[in-house]
Amino acid sequence: MAELKTMKIFTRLKHEFSHVVPPTIFFLVTFNVIMLTNGLMLQVHGIQFSSFARASIAALVMGKVVLIADKLPFINKFPDKPLIYNAVWKTFIYILAVFLFRYVEHLFPFLIEYGSVLAANQHLWGEVVWPRFWAIQIWLFVLFFVYSAFHELIRVIGRDEVLHMFFGDHREP
């Protein structure tokens, strides 16, 4: 009986892992490319900046956000319409989830410091660099749209067919 439970848990973890890997890899690559270009642009001004660890951690968080959002009952709202419907819909769901996550992430230190949500929110609005916050949101919107469009394409065409289209037949010598 214990072996059966262990096997079920292992199967479930494998299933969850297989769903979190694609968005995590996508965001790992894209966030690190953005971080690299940001560092190169700042280097012109003599500012040394690189935070590949932060970009990698953010990719893990985005992978988890996608995994959680994909569990929402209304995420696949337009399965029989042209792919753009679901791609745009999922992009908005993902970007809303990330916006809430990022807002709370910025709010949390102020909450600890000031002890109330109202005071923390007032300080947040005054101290966060909003142009940077919105620039990141815009990048996330574009990246989530690309991810959602490819995700929908894979859903319709099939994973194996997409792999074959990109990499050819794996059985060829």
Coordinates of N, CA and C in Angstrom, one line a residue:
M1 N 0.8 -1.2 0.0 CA 0.0 0.0 0.0 C 0.9 1.3 0.0
A2 N 1.9 1.2 0.8 CA 2.8 2.4 0.9 C 3.5 2.6 -0.5
E3 N 3.9 1.5 -1.1 CA 4.5 1.6 -2.5 C 3.6 2.3 -3.5
L4 N 2.3 1.9 -3.4 CA 1.3 2.5 -4.3 C 1.2 4.0 -4.1
K5 N 1.2 4.4 -2.8 CA 1.1 5.9 -2.5 C 2.4 6.6 -3.0
T6 N 3.5 5.9 -2.8 CA 4.8 6.5 -3.2 C 4.8 6.7 -4.7
M7 N 4.3 5.6 -5.4 CA 4.3 5.7 -6.9 C 3.3 6.8 -7.4
K8 N 2.2 6.9 -6.7 CA 1.2 8.0 -7.1 C 1.8 9.4 -6.9
I9 N 2.5 9.5 -5.7 CA 3.2 10.8 -5.5 C 4.3 11.1 -6.5
F10 N 5.1 10.1 -6.8 CA 6.1 10.2 -7.8 C 5.5 10.6 -9.2
T11 N 4.4 9.9 -9.6 CA 3.8 10.2 -10.8 C 3.2 11.6 -10.9
R12 N 2.6 12.0 -9.8 CA 2.1 13.4 -9.7 C 3.2 14.4 -9.8
L13 N 4.3 14.2 -9.1 CA 5.5 15.1 -9.1 C 6.1 15.2 -10.5
K14 N 6.2 14.1 -11.2 CA 6.7 14.0 -12.5 C 5.8 14.8 -13.5
H15 N 4.5 14.6 -13.3 CA 3.5 15.4 -14.1 C 3.6 16.9 -13.9
E16 N 3.7 17.3 -12.6 CA 3.8 18.7 -12.3 C 5.2 19.3 -12.9
F17 N 6.2 18.5 -12.7 CA 7.5 18.9 -13.2 C 7.5 19.1 -14.7
S18 N 6.9 18.2 -15.4 CA 6.8 18.3 -16.9 C 6.1 19.5 -17.3
H19 N 5.2 20.0 -16.5 CA 4.4 21.2 -16.8 C 5.1 22.5 -16.5
V20 N 6.0 22.5 -15.5 CA 6.7 23.7 -15.0 C 8.0 23.9 -15.8
V21 N 8.6 22.8 -16.4 CA 9.8 23.0 -17.1 C 9.8 23.9 -18.3
P22 N 8.8 23.7 -19.2 CA 8.8 24.6 -20.4 C 8.8 26.1 -20.1
P23 N 7.8 26.5 -19.3 CA 7.8 28.0 -19.1 C 9.0 28.4 -18.3
T24 N 9.6 27.6 -17.4 CA 10.7 28.0 -16.7 C 11.9 28.1 -17.6
I25 N 12.1 27.2 -18.5 CA 13.2 27.3 -19.5 C 13.1 28.5 -20.4
F26 N 11.8 28.7 -20.8 CA 11.5 29.9 -21.7 C 11.9 31.2 -20.9
F27 N 11.5 31.3 -19.7 CA 11.7 32.6 -19.0 C 13.2 32.6 -18.5
L28 N 13.8 31.5 -18.2 CA 15.2 31.5 -17.9 C 16.1 32.1 -19.0
V29 N 15.8 31.6 -20.2 CA 16.5 32.2 -21.4 C 16.2 33.6 -21.6
T30 N 14.9 34.0 -21.7 CA 14.5 35.3 -22.0 C 14.9 36.3 -20.9
F31 N 14.8 36.0 -19.6 CA 15.1 36.9 -18.6 C 16.6 37.1 -18.5
N32 N 17.4 36.1 -18.8 CA 18.9 36.3 -18.8 C 19.3 37.1 -20.0
V33 N 18.6 37.0 -21.1 CA 19.0 37.8 -22.3 C 18.6 39.2 -22.0
I34 N 17.5 39.5 -21.4 CA 17.2 40.9 -21.0 C 18.2 41.4 -20.0
M35 N 18.6 40.6 -19.0 CA 19.5 41.0 -18.0 C 20.9 41.3 -18.7
L36 N 21.3 40.5 -19.6 CA 22.5 40.7 -20.4 C 22.5 42.0 -21.1
T37 N 21.4 42.3 -21.9 CA 21.3 43.5 -22.7 C 21.2 44.7 -21.7
N38 N 20.5 44.6 -20.6 CA 20.5 45.7 -19.6 C 21.9 46.0 -19.1
G39 N 22.6 44.9 -18.8 CA 24.0 45.1 -18.3 C 24.9 45.8 -19.3
L40 N 24.7 45.4 -20.6 CA 25.5 46.0 -21.7 C 25.2 47.5 -21.8
M41 N 23.9 47.8 -21.8 CA 23.5 49.2 -21.9 C 24.0 50.1 -20.7
L42 N 24.0 49.5 -19.5 CA 24.5 50.3 -18.4 C 26.0 50.4 -18.4
Q43 N 26.7 49.4 -19.0 CA 28.1 49.5 -19.0 C 28.6 50.7 -19.8
V44 N 27.8 51.2 -20.7 CA 28.2 52.4 -21.5 C 28.3 53.6 -20.5
H45 N 27.6 53.6 -19.5 CA 27.6 54.7 -18.5 C 28.5 54.4 -17.3
G46 N 29.3 53.3 -17.4 CA 30.2 52.9 -16.4 C 29.6 52.2 -15.2
I47 N 28.4 51.7 -15.4 CA 27.7 51.0 -14.3 C 27.8 49.5 -14.5
Q48 N 28.4 48.9 -13.6 CA 28.5 47.4 -13.6 C 27.2 46.8 -13.1
F49 N 26.5 46.0 -13.9 CA 25.3 45.4 -13.4 C 25.1 44.1 -14.1
S50 N 24.9 43.1 -13.3 CA 24.5 41.8 -13.8 C 23.9 41.0 -12.6
S51 N 22.7 40.5 -12.8 CA 22.1 39.7 -11.8 C 21.4 38.5 -12.4
F52 N 22.3 37.6 -12.9 CA 21.8 36.4 -13.6 C 21.1 35.5 -12.6
A53 N 21.6 35.6 -11.3 CA 20.9 34.8 -10.3 C 19.5 35.3 -10.1
R54 N 19.3 36.6 -10.0 CA 18.0 37.1 -9.8 C 17.1 36.8 -11.0
A55 N 17.6 36.9 -12.3 CA 16.8 36.5 -13.4 C 16.5 35.1 -13.4
S56 N 17.3 34.2 -13.0 CA 17.1 32.8 -12.9 C 16.0 32.5 -11.8
I57 N 16.1 33.2 -10.7 CA 15.1 33.0 -9.7 C 13.7 33.5 -10.2
A58 N 13.7 34.6 -10.9 CA 12.5 35.1 -11.4 C 11.9 34.2 -12.4
A59 N 12.7 33.5 -13.2 CA 12.2 32.5 -14.2 C 11.6 31.3 -13.4
L60 N 12.1 30.9 -12.3 CA 11.5 29.9 -11.5 C 10.1 30.3 -11.0
V61 N 10.1 31.6 -10.6 CA 8.8 32.1 -10.1 C 7.8 32.2 -11.2
M62 N 8.2 32.6 -12.4 CA 7.3 32.7 -13.5 C 6.8 31.4 -13.9
G63 N 7.7 30.4 -13.9 CA 7.2 29.0 -14.2 C 6.1 28.5 -13.2
K64 N 6.3 28.9 -12.0 CA 5.3 28.5 -11.0 C 4.0 29.3 -11.2
V65 N 4.1 30.6 -11.5 CA 2.9 31.4 -11.8 C 2.1 30.8 -12.9
V66 N 2.8 30.4 -14.0 CA 2.2 29.8 -15.1 C 1.5 28.5 -14.7
L67 N 2.2 27.7 -13.9 CA 1.6 26.4 -13.4 C 0.3 26.7 -12.6
I68 N 0.4 27.6 -11.7 CA -0.8 28.0 -10.9 C -1.9 28.5 -11.8
A69 N -1.6 29.4 -12.7 CA -2.6 30.0 -13.5 C -3.3 29.0 -14.4
D70 N -2.5 28.0 -14.9 CA -3.0 27.0 -15.8 C -4.0 26.1 -15.0
K71 N -4.0 26.1 -13.7 CA -5.0 25.3 -12.9 C -6.4 26.0 -12.8
L72 N -6.4 27.3 -13.1 CA -7.7 28.1 -13.0 C -8.7 27.5 -14.0
P73 N -9.9 27.4 -13.5 CA -11.0 26.7 -14.4 C -11.3 27.5 -15.7
F74 N -11.0 28.8 -15.7 CA -11.4 29.6 -16.8 C -10.2 29.9 -17.7
I75 N -9.1 29.3 -17.5 CA -7.9 29.6 -18.3 C -8.0 29.2 -19.8
N76 N -8.6 28.1 -20.1 CA -8.8 27.7 -21.5 C -10.2 28.0 -22.0
K77 N -10.4 29.3 -22.0 CA -11.8 29.8 -22.3 C -12.2 29.7 -23.8
F78 N -11.3 29.7 -24.7 CA -11.6 29.7 -26.1 C -11.0 28.5 -26.9
P79 N -11.2 27.3 -26.4 CA -10.4 26.1 -27.1 C -10.8 25.9 -28.5
D80 N -12.0 26.3 -28.9 CA -12.5 26.0 -30.3 C -12.4 27.2 -31.2
K81 N -11.9 28.3 -30.7 CA -11.8 29.5 -31.6 C -10.4 29.5 -32.2
P82 N -10.1 30.5 -33.1 CA -8.8 30.6 -33.5 C -7.8 30.8 -32.4
L83 N -6.6 30.4 -32.6 CA -5.6 30.4 -31.5 C -5.3 31.7 -30.8
I84 N -5.5 32.8 -31.6 CA -5.2 34.1 -31.0 C -6.1 34.4 -29.8
Y85 N -7.3 33.9 -29.8 CA -8.3 34.2 -28.7 C -7.7 33.6 -27.4
N86 N -7.3 32.4 -27.4 CA -6.7 31.8 -26.1 C -5.4 32.4 -25.8
A87 N -4.6 32.7 -26.8 CA -3.2 33.3 -26.6 C -3.4 34.6 -25.9
V88 N -4.2 35.5 -26.4 CA -4.4 36.8 -25.8 C -5.1 36.6 -24.4
W89 N -6.1 35.8 -24.3 CA -6.8 35.6 -23.0 C -5.7 35.1 -21.9
K90 N -5.0 34.1 -22.3 CA -4.0 33.5 -21.3 C -2.9 34.6 -21.0
T91 N -2.5 35.4 -22.0 CA -1.5 36.4 -21.7 C -2.1 37.4 -20.7
F92 N -3.3 37.8 -20.8 CA -3.9 38.7 -19.8 C -4.0 38.1 -18.4
I93 N -4.4 36.8 -18.4 CA -4.4 36.1 -17.1 C -3.1 36.0 -16.4
Y94 N -2.1 35.6 -17.2 CA -0.7 35.5 -16.7 C -0.2 36.8 -16.3
I95 N -0.4 37.9 -17.1 CA 0.2 39.2 -16.7 C -0.5 39.8 -15.5
L96 N -1.8 39.5 -15.3 CA -2.5 39.9 -14.1 C -1.9 39.2 -12.9
A97 N -1.7 37.9 -13.0 CA -1.1 37.1 -11.9 C 0.2 37.6 -11.6
V98 N 1.1 37.9 -12.6 CA 2.4 38.4 -12.3 C 2.4 39.8 -11.7
F99 N 1.5 40.6 -12.2 CA 1.3 42.0 -11.7 C 1.0 41.9 -10.2
L100 N 0.0 41.1 -9.8 CA -0.3 40.9 -8.4 C 0.9 40.4 -7.6
F101 N 1.6 39.4 -8.1 CA 2.7 38.8 -7.5 C 3.8 39.9 -7.3
R102 N 4.1 40.6 -8.3 CA 5.2 41.7 -8.2 C 4.8 42.8 -7.3
Y103 N 3.5 43.2 -7.3 CA 3.0 44.2 -6.4 C 3.2 43.8 -5.0
V104 N 2.7 42.6 -4.7 CA 2.9 42.1 -3.3 C 4.4 42.0 -2.9
E105 N 5.2 41.5 -3.9 CA 6.6 41.4 -3.6 C 7.2 42.8 -3.2
H106 N 6.8 43.8 -3.9 CA 7.3 45.2 -3.6 C 6.6 45.7 -2.3
L107 N 5.4 45.3 -2.0 CA 4.7 45.7 -0.8 C 5.2 45.1 0.5
F108 N 5.6 43.8 0.4 CA 6.0 43.0 1.6 C 7.0 43.7 2.4
P109 N 8.2 44.2 1.9 CA 9.1 44.8 2.8 C 8.6 46.1 3.5
F110 N 7.7 46.8 2.8 CA 7.1 48.0 3.5 C 6.1 47.5 4.6
L111 N 5.4 46.4 4.3 CA 4.5 45.9 5.3 C 5.2 45.5 6.6
I112 N 6.4 44.8 6.4 CA 7.2 44.4 7.6 C 7.7 45.7 8.3
E113 N 8.1 46.7 7.6 CA 8.7 47.9 8.2 C 7.6 48.8 8.9
Y114 N 6.4 48.9 8.3 CA 5.4 49.8 8.8 C 4.2 49.2 9.5
G115 N 4.1 47.9 9.3 CA 3.1 47.1 10.1 C 1.7 47.1 9.7
S116 N 1.3 48.0 8.7 CA -0.1 48.0 8.2 C -0.1 48.1 6.7
V117 N -1.1 47.5 6.1 CA -1.2 47.5 4.7 C -1.3 48.9 4.1
L118 N -2.1 49.7 4.8 CA -2.3 51.1 4.3 C -1.0 51.9 4.3
A119 N -0.3 51.8 5.4 CA 1.0 52.6 5.5 C 2.0 52.0 4.5
A120 N 2.0 50.7 4.4 CA 3.0 50.1 3.5 C 2.6 50.5 2.0
N121 N 1.4 50.5 1.7 CA 0.9 50.9 0.3 C 1.3 52.3 0.0
Q122 N 1.1 53.2 1.0 CA 1.5 54.6 0.8 C 3.0 54.8 0.6
H123 N 3.8 54.1 1.3 CA 5.2 54.2 1.1 C 5.6 53.5 -0.2
L124 N 5.0 52.4 -0.6 CA 5.2 51.8 -1.8 C 5.0 52.7 -3.0
W125 N 3.9 53.4 -3.0 CA 3.6 54.3 -4.1 C 4.7 55.5 -4.2
G126 N 5.2 55.8 -3.1 CA 6.2 56.9 -3.1 C 7.6 56.5 -3.4
E127 N 8.0 55.2 -3.1 CA 9.4 54.8 -3.2 C 9.7 53.9 -4.4
V128 N 8.8 53.2 -4.9 CA 9.1 52.3 -6.0 C 9.4 53.1 -7.3
V129 N 10.4 52.7 -8.1 CA 10.7 53.3 -9.4 C 9.7 52.8 -10.4
W130 N 8.6 53.6 -10.5 CA 7.5 53.1 -11.4 C 7.8 53.0 -12.8
P131 N 8.6 53.8 -13.4 CA 9.0 53.6 -14.9 C 9.7 52.2 -15.1
R132 N 10.5 51.8 -14.2 CA 11.2 50.5 -14.2 C 10.2 49.4 -14.0
F133 N 9.3 49.6 -13.1 CA 8.2 48.6 -12.8 C 7.4 48.4 -14.1
W134 N 7.0 49.4 -14.7 CA 6.1 49.3 -15.9 C 6.9 48.8 -17.1
A135 N 8.2 49.2 -17.2 CA 9.0 48.6 -18.3 C 9.1 47.1 -18.2
I136 N 9.3 46.6 -17.0 CA 9.3 45.2 -16.8 C 8.0 44.6 -17.1
Q137 N 6.9 45.2 -16.7 CA 5.6 44.7 -17.0 C 5.3 44.6 -18.5
I138 N 5.8 45.6 -19.2 CA 5.7 45.6 -20.7 C 6.4 44.4 -21.3
W139 N 7.7 44.2 -20.8 CA 8.5 43.1 -21.3 C 7.8 41.7 -21.0
L140 N 7.2 41.7 -19.8 CA 6.5 40.4 -19.4 C 5.3 40.2 -20.2
F141 N 4.6 41.3 -20.6 CA 3.4 41.1 -21.5 C 3.9 40.5 -22.8
V142 N 4.9 41.1 -23.4 CA 5.4 40.6 -24.7 C 5.8 39.1 -24.6
L143 N 6.6 38.8 -23.5 CA 7.1 37.5 -23.4 C 6.0 36.5 -23.1
F144 N 5.0 36.9 -22.3 CA 3.9 36.0 -22.0 C 3.0 35.8 -23.3
F145 N 2.9 36.8 -24.1 CA 2.2 36.6 -25.4 C 2.9 35.6 -26.3
V146 N 4.2 35.7 -26.4 CA 5.0 34.7 -27.2 C 4.9 33.3 -26.6
Y147 N 5.0 33.2 -25.3 CA 4.9 31.9 -24.7 C 3.5 31.4 -24.9
S148 N 2.4 32.2 -24.7 CA 1.0 31.7 -24.9 C 0.7 31.3 -26.3
A149 N 1.3 32.1 -27.3 CA 1.0 31.7 -28.7 C 1.7 30.4 -29.0
F150 N 2.9 30.2 -28.5 CA 3.5 28.9 -28.8 C 2.9 27.7 -28.0
H151 N 2.4 28.0 -26.8 CA 1.7 27.0 -26.0 C 0.5 26.6 -26.7
E152 N -0.3 27.5 -27.3 CA -1.5 27.2 -28.0 C -1.2 26.4 -29.3
L153 N -0.2 26.8 -30.0 CA 0.2 26.1 -31.2 C 0.6 24.7 -30.9
I154 N 1.3 24.4 -29.8 CA 1.7 23.1 -29.4 C 0.5 22.3 -29.0
R155 N -0.5 23.0 -28.3 CA -1.7 22.3 -27.9 C -2.5 21.8 -29.1
V156 N -2.5 22.5 -30.1 CA -3.3 22.1 -31.3 C -2.6 21.2 -32.2
I157 N -1.3 21.5 -32.5 CA -0.5 20.6 -33.4 C 0.0 19.4 -32.7
G158 N 0.3 19.5 -31.4 CA 0.9 18.3 -30.7 C 2.4 18.5 -30.5
R159 N 2.8 18.1 -29.3 CA 4.2 18.3 -28.9 C 5.2 17.6 -29.8
D160 N 4.9 16.3 -30.2 CA 5.7 15.6 -31.0 C 5.9 16.2 -32.4
E161 N 4.8 16.7 -33.0 CA 4.8 17.3 -34.3 C 5.6 18.6 -34.3
V162 N 5.5 19.4 -33.2 CA 6.3 20.6 -33.1 C 7.7 20.3 -33.0
L163 N 8.1 19.3 -32.2 CA 9.5 18.9 -32.0 C 10.0 18.4 -33.4
H164 N 9.2 17.7 -34.1 CA 9.6 17.2 -35.4 C 9.8 18.4 -36.4
M165 N 8.9 19.4 -36.3 CA 9.0 20.6 -37.2 C 10.3 21.4 -36.9
F166 N 10.7 21.5 -35.6 CA 11.8 22.2 -35.2 C 13.1 21.5 -35.4
F167 N 13.1 20.2 -35.0 CA 14.4 19.5 -34.9 C 14.5 18.3 -35.9
G168 N 13.4 18.0 -36.6 CA 13.5 16.9 -37.6 C 13.2 15.6 -36.9
D169 N 13.3 14.5 -37.6 CA 13.1 13.2 -37.1 C 14.2 12.7 -36.2
H170 N 13.9 12.4 -34.9 CA 15.0 12.0 -34.0 C 15.6 10.6 -34.3
R171 N 14.8 9.9 -35.1 CA 15.3 8.5 -35.4 C 16.2 8.5 -36.6
E172 N 16.4 9.6 -37.3 CA 17.3 9.6 -38.5 C 18.7 9.5 -38.0
P173 N 19.6 8.7 -38.8 CA 21.0 8.6 -38.4 C 21.8 9.9 -38.6

